Amino acid sequence: AWEMIANLRPDVAILDLNLPRVMAPELLRRTRDRGLPTKLLAMSERTERHTIVDMLRTGGHGFVLKSATARDLEHALRQVVHG
């Protein structure tokens, strides 16, 4: 995931916080610390407050539940892109 973000530099990337072998906090930190323009929208099935707060503190720009509707996902993406 890191190589794709670093090489492609998308405007937005959706990051599944529950994927195995993806170190989401490390990916968030690298993107932030290296000053990449990519905004990260995290997706998870978990809603624990600490998970969301930690994600935002380490460089995430938004959060959406995996159970979100297509309309909710579109809204979250627009919020991340436009602030």
GROMACS .gro file of C-alpha atoms in nm:
model
   83
    1ALA     CA    1   0.000   0.000   0.000
    2TRP     CA    2   0.282   0.241   0.087
    3GLU     CA    3   0.455   0.190  -0.248
    4MET     CA    4   0.133   0.262  -0.436
    5ILE     CA    5   0.066   0.582  -0.242
    6ALA     CA    6   0.429   0.700  -0.272
    7ASN     CA    7   0.448   0.626  -0.645
    8LEU     CA    8   0.100   0.720  -0.763
    9ARG     CA    9   0.036   1.007  -0.519
   10PRO     CA   10  -0.343   0.990  -0.545
   11ASP     CA   11  -0.556   1.275  -0.414
   12VAL     CA   12  -0.732   1.033  -0.178
   13ALA     CA   13  -0.668   0.676  -0.065
   14ILE     CA   14  -0.915   0.459   0.124
   15LEU     CA   15  -0.738   0.257   0.390
   16ASP     CA   16  -0.897  -0.050   0.548
   17LEU     CA   17  -0.781  -0.046   0.911
   18ASN     CA   18  -0.852  -0.417   0.950
   19LEU     CA   19  -0.655  -0.564   0.663
   20PRO     CA   20  -0.389  -0.816   0.761
   21ARG     CA   21  -0.030  -0.723   0.679
   22VAL     CA   22  -0.121  -0.357   0.641
   23MET     CA   23   0.021  -0.156   0.925
   24ALA     CA   24  -0.234   0.125   0.908
   25PRO     CA   25  -0.075   0.351   1.174
   26GLU     CA   26   0.265   0.323   1.005
   27LEU     CA   27   0.116   0.399   0.664
   28LEU     CA   28  -0.062   0.704   0.804
   29ARG     CA   29   0.257   0.829   0.971
   30ARG     CA   30   0.472   0.779   0.661
   31THR     CA   31   0.227   0.965   0.441
   32ARG     CA   32   0.206   1.253   0.687
   33ASP     CA   33   0.577   1.269   0.775
   34ARG     CA   34   0.690   1.265   0.412
   35GLY     CA   35   0.455   1.546   0.323
   36LEU     CA   36   0.266   1.356   0.057
   37PRO     CA   37  -0.048   1.532  -0.068
   38THR     CA   38  -0.261   1.217  -0.042
   39LYS     CA   39  -0.552   1.244   0.199
   40LEU     CA   40  -0.640   0.923   0.375
   41LEU     CA   41  -0.994   0.805   0.444
   42ALA     CA   42  -0.990   0.518   0.690
   43MET     CA   43  -1.252   0.245   0.677
   44SER     CA   44  -1.328   0.000   0.956
   45GLU     CA   45  -1.604  -0.212   1.098
   46ARG     CA   46  -1.499  -0.107   1.449
   47THR     CA   47  -1.628   0.212   1.605
   48GLU     CA   48  -1.427   0.234   1.925
   49ARG     CA   49  -1.351   0.596   1.995
   50HIS     CA   50  -0.981   0.530   2.056
   51THR     CA   51  -0.947   0.365   1.712
   52ILE     CA   52  -1.091   0.668   1.536
   53VAL     CA   53  -0.900   0.923   1.747
   54ASP     CA   54  -0.570   0.736   1.700
   55MET     CA   55  -0.625   0.722   1.326
   56LEU     CA   56  -0.691   1.096   1.306
   57ARG     CA   57  -0.391   1.178   1.527
   58THR     CA   58  -0.154   0.976   1.310
   59GLY     CA   59  -0.249   1.145   0.986
   60GLY     CA   60  -0.592   1.027   0.876
   61HIS     CA   61  -0.830   1.279   0.725
   62GLY     CA   62  -1.159   1.099   0.772
   63PHE     CA   63  -1.331   0.783   0.884
   64VAL     CA   64  -1.620   0.578   0.748
   65LEU     CA   65  -1.772   0.251   0.860
   66LYS     CA   66  -1.752  -0.052   0.633
   67SER     CA   67  -2.128  -0.080   0.666
   68ALA     CA   68  -2.173   0.268   0.516
   69THR     CA   69  -2.399   0.307   0.218
   70ALA     CA   70  -2.259   0.419  -0.117
   71ARG     CA   71  -2.408   0.761  -0.050
   72ASP     CA   72  -2.232   0.780   0.290
   73LEU     CA   73  -1.902   0.676   0.133
   74GLU     CA   74  -1.941   0.938  -0.138
   75HIS     CA   75  -2.015   1.201   0.127
   76ALA     CA   76  -1.709   1.097   0.333
   77LEU     CA   77  -1.487   1.116   0.024
   78ARG     CA   78  -1.616   1.462  -0.062
   79GLN     CA   79  -1.558   1.579   0.296
   80VAL     CA   80  -1.200   1.453   0.289
   81VAL     CA   81  -1.127   1.610  -0.050
   82HIS     CA   82  -1.289   1.946   0.019
   83GLY     CA   83  -1.233   1.971   0.393
   0.00000   0.00000   0.00000
